[in-house]
XYZ file of C-alpha atoms in Angstrom:
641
model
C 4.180 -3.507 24.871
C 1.326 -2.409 23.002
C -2.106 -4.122 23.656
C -3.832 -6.201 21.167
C -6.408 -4.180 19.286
C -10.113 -4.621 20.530
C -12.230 -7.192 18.653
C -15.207 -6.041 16.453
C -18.016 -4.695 18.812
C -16.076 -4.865 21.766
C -14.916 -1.906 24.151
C -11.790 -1.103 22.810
C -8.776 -2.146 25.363
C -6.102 0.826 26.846
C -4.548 2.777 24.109
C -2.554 1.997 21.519
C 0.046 4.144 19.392
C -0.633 5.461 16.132
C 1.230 7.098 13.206
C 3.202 10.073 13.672
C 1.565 13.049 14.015
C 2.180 16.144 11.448
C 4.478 18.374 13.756
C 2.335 21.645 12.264
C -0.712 20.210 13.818
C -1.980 20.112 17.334
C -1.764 16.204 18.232
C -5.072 14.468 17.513
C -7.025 12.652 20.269
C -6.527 9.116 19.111
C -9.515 7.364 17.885
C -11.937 5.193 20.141
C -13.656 2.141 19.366
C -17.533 3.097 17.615
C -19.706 3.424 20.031
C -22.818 1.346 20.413
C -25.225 2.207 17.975
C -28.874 3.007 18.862
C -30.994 0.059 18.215
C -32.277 0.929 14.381
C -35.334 0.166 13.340
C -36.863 -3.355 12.448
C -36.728 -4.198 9.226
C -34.664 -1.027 8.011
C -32.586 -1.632 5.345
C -28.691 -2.415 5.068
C -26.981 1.337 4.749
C -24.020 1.770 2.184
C -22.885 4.208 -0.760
C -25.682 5.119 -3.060
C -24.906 2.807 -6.031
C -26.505 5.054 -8.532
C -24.807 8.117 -7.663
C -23.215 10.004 -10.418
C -19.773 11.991 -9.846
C -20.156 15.197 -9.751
C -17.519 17.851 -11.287
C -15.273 19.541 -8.089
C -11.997 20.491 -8.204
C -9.248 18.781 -10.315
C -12.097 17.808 -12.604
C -10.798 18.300 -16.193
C -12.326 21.545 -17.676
C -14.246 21.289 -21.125
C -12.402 22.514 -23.907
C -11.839 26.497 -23.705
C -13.120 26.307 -19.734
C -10.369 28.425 -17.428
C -9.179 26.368 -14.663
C -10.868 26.634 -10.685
C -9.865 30.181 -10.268
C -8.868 29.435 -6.675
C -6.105 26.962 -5.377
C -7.460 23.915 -2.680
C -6.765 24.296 0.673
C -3.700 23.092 2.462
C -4.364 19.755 3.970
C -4.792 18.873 7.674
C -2.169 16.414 7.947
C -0.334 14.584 5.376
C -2.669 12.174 4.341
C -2.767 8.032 4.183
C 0.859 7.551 3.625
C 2.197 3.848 3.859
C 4.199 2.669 6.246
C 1.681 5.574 8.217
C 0.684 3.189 11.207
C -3.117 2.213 12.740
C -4.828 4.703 14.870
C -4.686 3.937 18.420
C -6.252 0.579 19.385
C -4.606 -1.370 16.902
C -1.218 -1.606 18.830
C 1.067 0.170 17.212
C 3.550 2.997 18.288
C 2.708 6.621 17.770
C 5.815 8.837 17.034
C 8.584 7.283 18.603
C 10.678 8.942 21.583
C 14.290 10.263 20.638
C 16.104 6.880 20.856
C 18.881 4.481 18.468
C 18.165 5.832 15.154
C 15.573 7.923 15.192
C 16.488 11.814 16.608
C 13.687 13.079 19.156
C 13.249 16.460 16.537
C 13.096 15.253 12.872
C 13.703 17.721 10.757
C 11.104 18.131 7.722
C 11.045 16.935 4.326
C 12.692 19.946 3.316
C 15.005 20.522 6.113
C 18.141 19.375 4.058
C 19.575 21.728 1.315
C 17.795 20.710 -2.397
C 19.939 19.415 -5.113
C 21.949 21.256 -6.814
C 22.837 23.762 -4.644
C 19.315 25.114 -4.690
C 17.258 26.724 -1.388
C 14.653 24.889 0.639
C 11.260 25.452 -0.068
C 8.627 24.849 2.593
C 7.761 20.814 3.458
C 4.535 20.156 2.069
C 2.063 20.491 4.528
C 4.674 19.810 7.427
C 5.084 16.331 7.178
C 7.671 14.289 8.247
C 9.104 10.878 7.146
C 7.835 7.649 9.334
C 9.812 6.852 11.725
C 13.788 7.251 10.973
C 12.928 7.215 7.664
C 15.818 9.359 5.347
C 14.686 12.874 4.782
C 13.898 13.448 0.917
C 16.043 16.477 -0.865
C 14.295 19.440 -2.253
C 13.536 19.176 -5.525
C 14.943 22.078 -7.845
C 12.283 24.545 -8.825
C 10.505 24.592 -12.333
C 8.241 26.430 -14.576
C 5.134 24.572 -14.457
C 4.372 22.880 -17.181
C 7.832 22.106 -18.281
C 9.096 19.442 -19.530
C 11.471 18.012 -17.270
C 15.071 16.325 -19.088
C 16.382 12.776 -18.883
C 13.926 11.126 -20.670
C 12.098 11.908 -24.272
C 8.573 12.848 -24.924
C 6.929 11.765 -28.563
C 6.223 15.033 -30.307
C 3.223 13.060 -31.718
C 2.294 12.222 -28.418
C 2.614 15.298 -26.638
C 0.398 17.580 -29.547
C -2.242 14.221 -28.736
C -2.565 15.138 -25.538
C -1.492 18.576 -24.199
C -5.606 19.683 -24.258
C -6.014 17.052 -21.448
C -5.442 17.941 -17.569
C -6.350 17.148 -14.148
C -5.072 13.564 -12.563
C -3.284 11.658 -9.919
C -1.518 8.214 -9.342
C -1.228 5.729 -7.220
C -0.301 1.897 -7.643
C -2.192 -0.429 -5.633
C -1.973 -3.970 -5.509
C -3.731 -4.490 -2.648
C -2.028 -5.044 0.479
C 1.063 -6.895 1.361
C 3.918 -8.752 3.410
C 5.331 -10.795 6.653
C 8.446 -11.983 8.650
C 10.666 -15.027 9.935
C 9.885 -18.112 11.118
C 9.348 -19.914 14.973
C 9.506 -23.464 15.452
C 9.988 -22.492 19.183
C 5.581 -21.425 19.412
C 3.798 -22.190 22.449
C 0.869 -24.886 22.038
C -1.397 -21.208 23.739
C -0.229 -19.624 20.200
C -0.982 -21.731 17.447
C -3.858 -23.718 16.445
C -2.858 -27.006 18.037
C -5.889 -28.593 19.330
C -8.227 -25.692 18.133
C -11.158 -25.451 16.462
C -9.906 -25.596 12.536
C -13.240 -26.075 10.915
C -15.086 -23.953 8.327
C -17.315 -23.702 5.865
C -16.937 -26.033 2.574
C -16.558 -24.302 -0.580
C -18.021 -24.710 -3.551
C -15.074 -25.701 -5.741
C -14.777 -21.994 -7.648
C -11.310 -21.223 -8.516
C -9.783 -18.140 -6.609
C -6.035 -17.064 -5.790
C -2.961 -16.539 -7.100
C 0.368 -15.488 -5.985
C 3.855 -13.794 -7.059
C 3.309 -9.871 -8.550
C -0.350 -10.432 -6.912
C -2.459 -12.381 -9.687
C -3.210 -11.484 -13.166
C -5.962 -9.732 -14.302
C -6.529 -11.139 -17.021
C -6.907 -15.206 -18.524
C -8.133 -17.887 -15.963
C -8.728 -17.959 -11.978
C -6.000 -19.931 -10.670
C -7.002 -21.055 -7.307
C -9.482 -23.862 -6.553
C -11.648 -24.123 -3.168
C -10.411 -27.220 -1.515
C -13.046 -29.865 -0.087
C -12.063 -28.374 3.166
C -11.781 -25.042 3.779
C -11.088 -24.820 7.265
C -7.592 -23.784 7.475
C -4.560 -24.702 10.571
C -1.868 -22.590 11.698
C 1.235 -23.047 9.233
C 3.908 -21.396 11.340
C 4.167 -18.109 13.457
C 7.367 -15.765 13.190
C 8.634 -13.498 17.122
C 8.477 -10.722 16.076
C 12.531 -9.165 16.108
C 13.820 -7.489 18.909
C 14.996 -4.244 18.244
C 18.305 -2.616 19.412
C 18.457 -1.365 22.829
C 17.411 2.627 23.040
C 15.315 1.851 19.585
C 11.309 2.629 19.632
C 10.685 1.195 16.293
C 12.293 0.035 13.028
C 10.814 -0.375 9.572
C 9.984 -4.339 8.684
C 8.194 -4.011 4.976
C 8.677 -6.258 2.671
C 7.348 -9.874 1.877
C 6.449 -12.152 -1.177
C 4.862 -15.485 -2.079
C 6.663 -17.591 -4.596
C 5.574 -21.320 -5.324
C 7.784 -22.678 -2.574
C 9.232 -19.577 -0.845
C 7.981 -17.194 1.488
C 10.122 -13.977 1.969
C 9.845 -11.575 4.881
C 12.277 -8.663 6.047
C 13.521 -8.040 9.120
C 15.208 -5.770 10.946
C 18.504 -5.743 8.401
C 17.780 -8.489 5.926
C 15.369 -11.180 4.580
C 14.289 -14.463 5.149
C 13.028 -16.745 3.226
C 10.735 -20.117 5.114
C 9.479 -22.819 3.315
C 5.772 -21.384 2.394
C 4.168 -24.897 3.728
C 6.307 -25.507 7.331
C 7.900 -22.216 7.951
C 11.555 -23.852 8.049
C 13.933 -21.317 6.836
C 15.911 -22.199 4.113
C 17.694 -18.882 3.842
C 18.482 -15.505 5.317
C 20.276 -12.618 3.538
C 21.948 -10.025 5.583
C 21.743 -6.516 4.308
C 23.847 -3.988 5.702
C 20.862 -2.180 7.695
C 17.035 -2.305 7.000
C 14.788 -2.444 4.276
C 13.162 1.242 3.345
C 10.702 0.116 0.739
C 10.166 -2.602 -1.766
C 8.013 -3.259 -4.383
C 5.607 -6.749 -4.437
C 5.995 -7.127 -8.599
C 8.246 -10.839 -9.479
C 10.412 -11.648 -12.198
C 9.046 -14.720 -13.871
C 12.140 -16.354 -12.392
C 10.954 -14.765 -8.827
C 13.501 -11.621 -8.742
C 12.142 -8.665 -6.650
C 13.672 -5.317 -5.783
C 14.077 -3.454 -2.352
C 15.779 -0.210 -1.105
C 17.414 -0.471 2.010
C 19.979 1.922 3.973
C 24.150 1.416 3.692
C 24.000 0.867 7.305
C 22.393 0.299 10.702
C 21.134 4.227 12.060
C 21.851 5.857 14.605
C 21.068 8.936 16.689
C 23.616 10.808 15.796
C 23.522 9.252 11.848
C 19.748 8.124 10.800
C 21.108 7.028 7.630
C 19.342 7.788 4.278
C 17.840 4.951 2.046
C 20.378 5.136 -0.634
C 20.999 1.340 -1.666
C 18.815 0.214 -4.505
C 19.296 -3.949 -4.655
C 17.449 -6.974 -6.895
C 17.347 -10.141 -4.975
C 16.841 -13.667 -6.049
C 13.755 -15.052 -3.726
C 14.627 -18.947 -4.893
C 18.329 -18.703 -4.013
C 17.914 -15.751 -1.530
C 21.350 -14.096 -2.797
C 21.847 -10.392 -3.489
C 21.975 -9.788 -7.594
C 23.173 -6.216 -7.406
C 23.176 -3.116 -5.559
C 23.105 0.459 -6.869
C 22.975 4.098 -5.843
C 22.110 7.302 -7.604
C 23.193 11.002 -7.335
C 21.543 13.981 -8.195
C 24.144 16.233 -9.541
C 26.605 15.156 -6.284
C 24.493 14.214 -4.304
C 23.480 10.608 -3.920
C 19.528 9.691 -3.601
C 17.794 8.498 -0.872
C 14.750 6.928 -2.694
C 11.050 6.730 -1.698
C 9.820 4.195 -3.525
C 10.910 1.235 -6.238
C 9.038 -0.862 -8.704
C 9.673 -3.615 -11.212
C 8.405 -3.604 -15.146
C 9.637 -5.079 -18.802
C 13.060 -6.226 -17.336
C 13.514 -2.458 -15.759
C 14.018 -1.468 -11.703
C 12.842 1.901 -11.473
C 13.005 3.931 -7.990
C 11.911 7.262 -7.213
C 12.582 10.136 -5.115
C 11.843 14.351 -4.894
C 15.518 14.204 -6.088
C 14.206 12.561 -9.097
C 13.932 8.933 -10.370
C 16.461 6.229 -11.960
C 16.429 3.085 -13.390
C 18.575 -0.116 -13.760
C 18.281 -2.918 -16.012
C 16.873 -6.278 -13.727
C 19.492 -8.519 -15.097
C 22.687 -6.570 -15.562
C 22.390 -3.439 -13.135
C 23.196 -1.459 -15.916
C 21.761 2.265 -15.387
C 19.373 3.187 -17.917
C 18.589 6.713 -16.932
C 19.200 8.994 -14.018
C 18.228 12.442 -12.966
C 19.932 14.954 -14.865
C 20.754 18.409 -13.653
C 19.241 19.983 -16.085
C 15.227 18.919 -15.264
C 13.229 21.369 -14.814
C 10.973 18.190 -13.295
C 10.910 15.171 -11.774
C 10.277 11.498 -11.261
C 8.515 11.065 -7.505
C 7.696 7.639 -7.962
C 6.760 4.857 -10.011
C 4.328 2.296 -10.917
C 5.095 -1.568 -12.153
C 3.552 -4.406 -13.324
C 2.805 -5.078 -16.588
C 3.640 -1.484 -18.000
C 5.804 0.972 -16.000
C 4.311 4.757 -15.284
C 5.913 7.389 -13.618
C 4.610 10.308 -11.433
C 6.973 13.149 -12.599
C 6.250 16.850 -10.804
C 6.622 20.127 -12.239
C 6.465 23.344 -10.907
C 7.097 25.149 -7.950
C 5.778 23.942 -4.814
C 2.407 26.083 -5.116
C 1.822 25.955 -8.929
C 2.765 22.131 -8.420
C 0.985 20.046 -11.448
C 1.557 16.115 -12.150
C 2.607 15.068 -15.227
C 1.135 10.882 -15.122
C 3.524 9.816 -18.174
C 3.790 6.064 -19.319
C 7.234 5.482 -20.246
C 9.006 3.012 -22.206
C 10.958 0.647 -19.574
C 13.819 0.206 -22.100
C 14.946 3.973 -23.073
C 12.996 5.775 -20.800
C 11.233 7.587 -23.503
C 7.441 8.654 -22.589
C 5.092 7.013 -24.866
C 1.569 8.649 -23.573
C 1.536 11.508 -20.718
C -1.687 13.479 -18.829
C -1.452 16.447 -17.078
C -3.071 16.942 -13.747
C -4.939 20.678 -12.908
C -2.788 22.201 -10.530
C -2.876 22.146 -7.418
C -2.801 17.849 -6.760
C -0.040 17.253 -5.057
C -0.011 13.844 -4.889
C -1.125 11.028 -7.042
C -0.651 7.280 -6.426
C -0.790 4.507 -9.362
C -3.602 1.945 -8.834
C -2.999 -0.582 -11.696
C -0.696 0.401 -14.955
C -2.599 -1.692 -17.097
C -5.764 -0.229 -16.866
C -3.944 2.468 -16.102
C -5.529 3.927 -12.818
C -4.529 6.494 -10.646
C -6.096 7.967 -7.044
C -5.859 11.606 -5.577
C -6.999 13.609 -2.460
C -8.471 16.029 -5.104
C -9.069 19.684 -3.035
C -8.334 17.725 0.310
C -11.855 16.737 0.539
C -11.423 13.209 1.430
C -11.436 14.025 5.285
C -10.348 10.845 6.476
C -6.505 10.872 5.841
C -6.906 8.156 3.318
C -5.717 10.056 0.431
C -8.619 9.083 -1.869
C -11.330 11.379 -2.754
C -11.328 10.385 -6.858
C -9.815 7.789 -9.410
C -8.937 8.625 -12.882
C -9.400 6.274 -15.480
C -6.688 7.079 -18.355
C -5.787 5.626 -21.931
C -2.398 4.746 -21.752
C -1.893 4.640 -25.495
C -3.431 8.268 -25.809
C -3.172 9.625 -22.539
C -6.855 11.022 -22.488
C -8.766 10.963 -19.467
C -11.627 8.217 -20.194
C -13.386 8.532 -16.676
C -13.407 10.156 -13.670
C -14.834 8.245 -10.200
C -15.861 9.958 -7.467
C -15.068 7.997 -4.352
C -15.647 10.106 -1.130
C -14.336 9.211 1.830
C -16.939 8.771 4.281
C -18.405 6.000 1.598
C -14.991 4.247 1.215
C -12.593 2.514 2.427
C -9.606 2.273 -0.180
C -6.212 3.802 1.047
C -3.286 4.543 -0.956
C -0.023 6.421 -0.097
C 0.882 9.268 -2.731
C 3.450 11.156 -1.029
C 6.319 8.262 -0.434
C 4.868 4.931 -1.728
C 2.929 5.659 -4.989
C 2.348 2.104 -5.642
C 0.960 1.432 -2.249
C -2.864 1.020 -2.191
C -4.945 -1.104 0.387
C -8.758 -1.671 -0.292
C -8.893 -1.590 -4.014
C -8.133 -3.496 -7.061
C -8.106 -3.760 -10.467
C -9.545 -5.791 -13.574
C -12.222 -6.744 -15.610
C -11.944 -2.902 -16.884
C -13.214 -2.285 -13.459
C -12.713 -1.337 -9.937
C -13.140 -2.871 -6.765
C -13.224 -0.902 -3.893
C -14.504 -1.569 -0.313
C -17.320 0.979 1.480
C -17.134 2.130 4.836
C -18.477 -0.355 7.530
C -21.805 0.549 8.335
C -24.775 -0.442 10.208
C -25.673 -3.826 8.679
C -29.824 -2.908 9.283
C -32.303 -5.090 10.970
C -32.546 -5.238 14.561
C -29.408 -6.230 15.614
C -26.178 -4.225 16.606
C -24.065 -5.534 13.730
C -21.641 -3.623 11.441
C -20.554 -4.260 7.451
C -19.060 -3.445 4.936
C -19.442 -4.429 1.158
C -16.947 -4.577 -2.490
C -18.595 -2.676 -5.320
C -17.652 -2.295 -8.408
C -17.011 0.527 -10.439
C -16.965 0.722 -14.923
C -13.287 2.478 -15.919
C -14.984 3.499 -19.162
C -17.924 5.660 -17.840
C -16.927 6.313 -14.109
C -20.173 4.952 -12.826
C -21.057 2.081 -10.114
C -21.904 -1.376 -11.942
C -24.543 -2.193 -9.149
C -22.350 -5.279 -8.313
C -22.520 -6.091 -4.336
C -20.728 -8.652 -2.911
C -21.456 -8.074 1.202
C -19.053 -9.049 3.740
C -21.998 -10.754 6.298
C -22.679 -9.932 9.736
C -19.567 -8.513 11.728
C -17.521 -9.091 9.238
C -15.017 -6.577 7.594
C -14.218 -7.086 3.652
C -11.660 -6.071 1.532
C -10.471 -7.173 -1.643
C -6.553 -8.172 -1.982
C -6.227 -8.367 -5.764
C -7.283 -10.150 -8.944
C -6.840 -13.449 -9.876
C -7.929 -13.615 -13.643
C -11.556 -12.278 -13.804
C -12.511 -12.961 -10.279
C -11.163 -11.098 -7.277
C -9.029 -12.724 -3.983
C -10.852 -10.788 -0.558
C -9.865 -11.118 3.192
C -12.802 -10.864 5.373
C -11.874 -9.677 9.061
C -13.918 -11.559 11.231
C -15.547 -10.038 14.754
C -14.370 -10.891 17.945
C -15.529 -15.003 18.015
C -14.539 -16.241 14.500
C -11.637 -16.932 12.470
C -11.039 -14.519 8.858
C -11.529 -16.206 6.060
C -10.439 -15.584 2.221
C -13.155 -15.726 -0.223
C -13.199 -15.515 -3.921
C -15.903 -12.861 -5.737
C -16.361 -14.089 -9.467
C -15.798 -10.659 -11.482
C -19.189 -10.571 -13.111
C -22.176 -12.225 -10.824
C -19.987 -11.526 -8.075
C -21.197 -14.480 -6.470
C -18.642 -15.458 -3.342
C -17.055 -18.438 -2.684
C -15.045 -19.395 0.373
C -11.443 -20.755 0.174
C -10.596 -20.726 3.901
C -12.012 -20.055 7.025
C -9.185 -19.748 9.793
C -9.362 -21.444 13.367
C -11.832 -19.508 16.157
C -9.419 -20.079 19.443
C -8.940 -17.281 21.386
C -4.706 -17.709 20.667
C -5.179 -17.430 17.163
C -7.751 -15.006 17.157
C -5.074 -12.932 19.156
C -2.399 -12.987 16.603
C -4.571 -12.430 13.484
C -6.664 -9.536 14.789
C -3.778 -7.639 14.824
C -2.575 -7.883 11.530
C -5.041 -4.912 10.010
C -5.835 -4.995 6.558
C -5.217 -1.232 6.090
C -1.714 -1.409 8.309
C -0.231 -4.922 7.482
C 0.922 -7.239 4.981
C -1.516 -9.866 3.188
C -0.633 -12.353 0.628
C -2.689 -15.213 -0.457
C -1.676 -17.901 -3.229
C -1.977 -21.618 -3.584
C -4.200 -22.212 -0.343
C -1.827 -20.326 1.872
C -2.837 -16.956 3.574
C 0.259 -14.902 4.903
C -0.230 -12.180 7.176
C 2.139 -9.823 8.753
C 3.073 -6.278 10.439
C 5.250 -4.039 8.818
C 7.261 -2.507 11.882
C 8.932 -3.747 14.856
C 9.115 -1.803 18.443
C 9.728 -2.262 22.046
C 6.397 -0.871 22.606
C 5.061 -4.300 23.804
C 3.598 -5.547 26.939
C 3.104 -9.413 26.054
C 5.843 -12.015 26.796
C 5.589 -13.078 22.752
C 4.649 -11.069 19.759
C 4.505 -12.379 16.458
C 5.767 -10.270 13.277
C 4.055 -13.468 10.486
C 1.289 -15.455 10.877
C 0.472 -18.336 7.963
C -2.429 -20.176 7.909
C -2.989 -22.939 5.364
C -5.489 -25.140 4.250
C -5.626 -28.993 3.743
């Protein structure tokens, strides 16, 4: 069993396993604990990302009008980048790529092992990659002209002649981070909170939180501090066992309603009472949950992918089944597939907008009406591009690629949920590969621009775009040895941890750093960042002594933050009012050593988080035999009086 990960400014414990390693790439020694800094000194001031820094122009900057494009192309990437479900580096506890076993063949062939649609050749995987983890192995897509405008859905002429002298952008859809499992009445007393320490500091009675599609953005903050903020253990979930001869099996997937929370596991969902953990349904799917998407119908409908079946060695299984399911009632609504020419999809990614599912995939993207099923548009065989992914919420956009693999450009399009037709489009240089969708409305998107983020997080910029005109408004240079956002554009392109969202601003969390002084502390702070000019506000809100910050998402003007907490305190959930960004505290968890345990493990940047209504929901998003502990916990829920 894998060992707990090591608690701030401690040695770090034997190693863990980490995300599969690109099979082009010598294996990388898996990362150790920082060592102990020098002792700075006195008096020196906190470090951090120079707030008055000004982006500078690199590569997939748009070009002034007239100005040829970067005359050479970026270099390849070292690996394939922060790619949800990508797991921790070692000393967090999770597996590193699995042994052959049930489901998941010893030699995985690449991305673009299996013959491309329509009868087309392979082209080369980009950058050698491979799916996590039994994942189903995306078809080729069939080559295009760059630049081309793919089929399937319509393009404004208006629109396009508005925006064709615009270029250079990538996408990404964050929300913040996400999801946990089933419930255990059976917990050990040496697990739980039980005659712990549940005190913490008192807020101040600002209003924080939120819960279903992750908070709005907009109108009033909808969670209040209670009197109390010290939280108690709500209920703990084992973590499932998977089948014998099986390293590891997908688990993502979770959501907060008013009453329900919803976790999958190994082939379906649960949902538990959100207050006692009793379950008060399970739906069984026919094998396990690929991706889903954390946007809610206002009558708390969601939408997952999952596979037709349980894998196997000899049949992985691709992630063909597209389904909606009702959270209250926890019943199935529908289930669809796709095919690309004959070929049916196995989808990357899924999302949820204006009463339309939309999924993605390199075979291209469909879409289904929420209520009905009803297909509203589906690749064709005559696109010369394609839909790789979504992103949802309160408009839907779509990352469509064109081109061949190395004249690759991103088209980031906001289409009409209803017919499909695009209703504002901007055109990336060439050379992104990958863009993930931030928020739709703002529209923002993230990209590794030139592979210069150097720390696999797939950030190195955000584009601020109008989505009415599809101009760029502002670029934001966000380097990765400053930050500490993540988002995945290659599978998940609405996945994003570290970053929100609203105010017409960003929110990002810096690196930890020395926290100054004498003392051997670490921190991290949020800043903020202005969508309209691309430049840091000056806005500060710090994370304190040992702690780590990082904001979870928006909850009217003010934004919802887990702090991770070193080695001798509880986290705690803290609301940062959009404009003083002055902090207030909604809960501060218990300090045991059992519950300490459990919620050190669950990683911001590798688990699932949700926080509404007073309750804080954490959980992993994979299960595996690698574990050395007699119990193992897959949710945690902590909640406060």
């Amino acid at each position: 069993m894998t060992q707990p990960p090591p608690p701030p400014n401690q040695p770090p414990q034997q190693p863990g396993f980490g995300p599969p390693q690109e099979p082009s790439q010598p294996q990388q020694p898996a990362p150790s604990a920082p060592a102990t800094p020098p002792t700075p000194p006195a008096q020196q001031p906190p470090a951090g990302p120079d707030l008055s820094k000004t982006p500078q122009p690199g590569y997939g900057y748009p070009q002034a009008p007239g100005t040829p494009p970067p005359a050479a192309p970026p270099t390849p990437p070292q690996g394939p980048g922060y790619g949800y479900p990508q797991q921790p580096p070692a000393g967090y506890g999770y597996p590193q790529q699995p042994p052959a076993g049930y489901g998941y063949p010893a030699q995985q062939p690449g991305p673009y092992g299996q013959p491309g649609p329509y009868g087309q050749p392979q082209q080369p995987g980009p950058y050698g990659q491979q799916p996590p983890y039994g994942y189903a192995q995306p078809t080729v897509p069939m080559q295009a002209q760059a630049g081309q405008q793919g089929g399937g859905r319509k393009i404004n002429a208006q629109v396009a002649i508005i925006v064709s002298a615009v270029a250079a952008i990538a996408l990404i859809v964050g929300a913040g981070v996400w999801y946990s499992s089933s419930s255990g009445k059976d917990d050990d007393k040496q697990t739980t909170a039980e005659g712990g320490d549940t005190k913490g500091g008192k807020g101040d009675g600002k209003e924080g939180g939120g819960s279903g599609d992750g908070g709005a953005t907009t109108g009033e903050a909808k969670e209040k501090a209670p009197a109390a903020t010290g939280s108690k253990v709500l209920f703990q979930v084992p973590s499932p066992k998977v089948p014998k001869g099986t390293t590891s099996i997908p688990i993502s997937g979770s959501w907060l309603t008013d009453s329900v929370y919803a976790k999958s596991g190994l082939s379906e969902i649960t949902g538990y009472d959100r207050g006692t953990g009793t379950k008060k349904w399970t739906l069984d799917l026919p094998g396990p949950v690929c991706t889903a998407t954390p946007h809610l119908t206002e009558d708390n409908k969601t939408a997952i992918v999952h596979k037709p079946a349980m894998p196997t060695a000899q049949d992985p299984k691709s992630c063909t089944e597209v389904a909606v399911i009702d959270l209250e009632a926890g019943t199935k609504v529908w289930s669809k597939t796709a095919k690309s020419g004959t070929m049916p999809i196995s989808f990357n990614n899924v999302t949820l907008s204006g009463g339309t599912v939309a999924a993605g995939s390199t075979s291209g993207g469909a879409a289904w009406d929420v209520a009905t099923g009803d297909e509203r548009w589906a690749p064709k065989t005559s696109d010369s591009c394609y839909d790789a992914g979504y992103g949802g919420g309160p408009k839907l956009v779509a990352v469509r690629k064109c081109g061949s693999y190395d004249q690759r450009q991103l088209h980031i399009q906001t289409v009409d949920p209803t017919s499909g037709d695009v209703l504002a489009e901007y055109k990336m240089d060439e050379g992104i590969e990958y863009a993930a969708v931030v928020s739709t409305d703002p529209l923002v998107v993230a990209a590794d621009v030139g592979d210069s983020a150097g720390d696999g997080s797939g950030i190195s910029d955000f584009f601020s775009i109008d989505s009415k005109t599809g101009k760029l408004r502002a670029r934001l240079s966000a380097p990765g040895d400053e930050f500490a956002a993540r988002c995945d554009g290659i599978y998940k392109v609405e996945n994003c941890s570290g970053v929100t969202v609203g105010n017409d601003r960003l929110y990002i969390a810096t690196e930890e750093h020395d926290s100054g002084g004498e003392s051997y502390s670490q921190t991290n702070e949020v800043v903020a960042f202005d969508l309209a000019t691309g430049k840091q506000t000056g806005q500060r809100a710090d994370a304190g002594e040992n702690y780590e910050i990082y904001p979870l998402r928006m909850d009217g003007p003010n934004v919802i933050a887990y702090k991770r907490p070193p080695y001798d305190k509880g986290g705690q959930i803290v609301s940062i009012d959009g404009e003083s960004f002055k902090e207030t505290l909604l809960m501060e968890n218990p300090s045991t050593e059992a519950v300490r345990d459990v919620e050190s493990r669950m990683s911001p940047e590798y688990s699932e988080i949700q926080y509404g209504q007073g309750g804080l929901y954490m959980s992993s998003v994979y299960a595996s035999d690698f574990t050395t502990r007699e119990k193992e916990y897959s949710v945690i829920a902590f909640g406060t009086e």
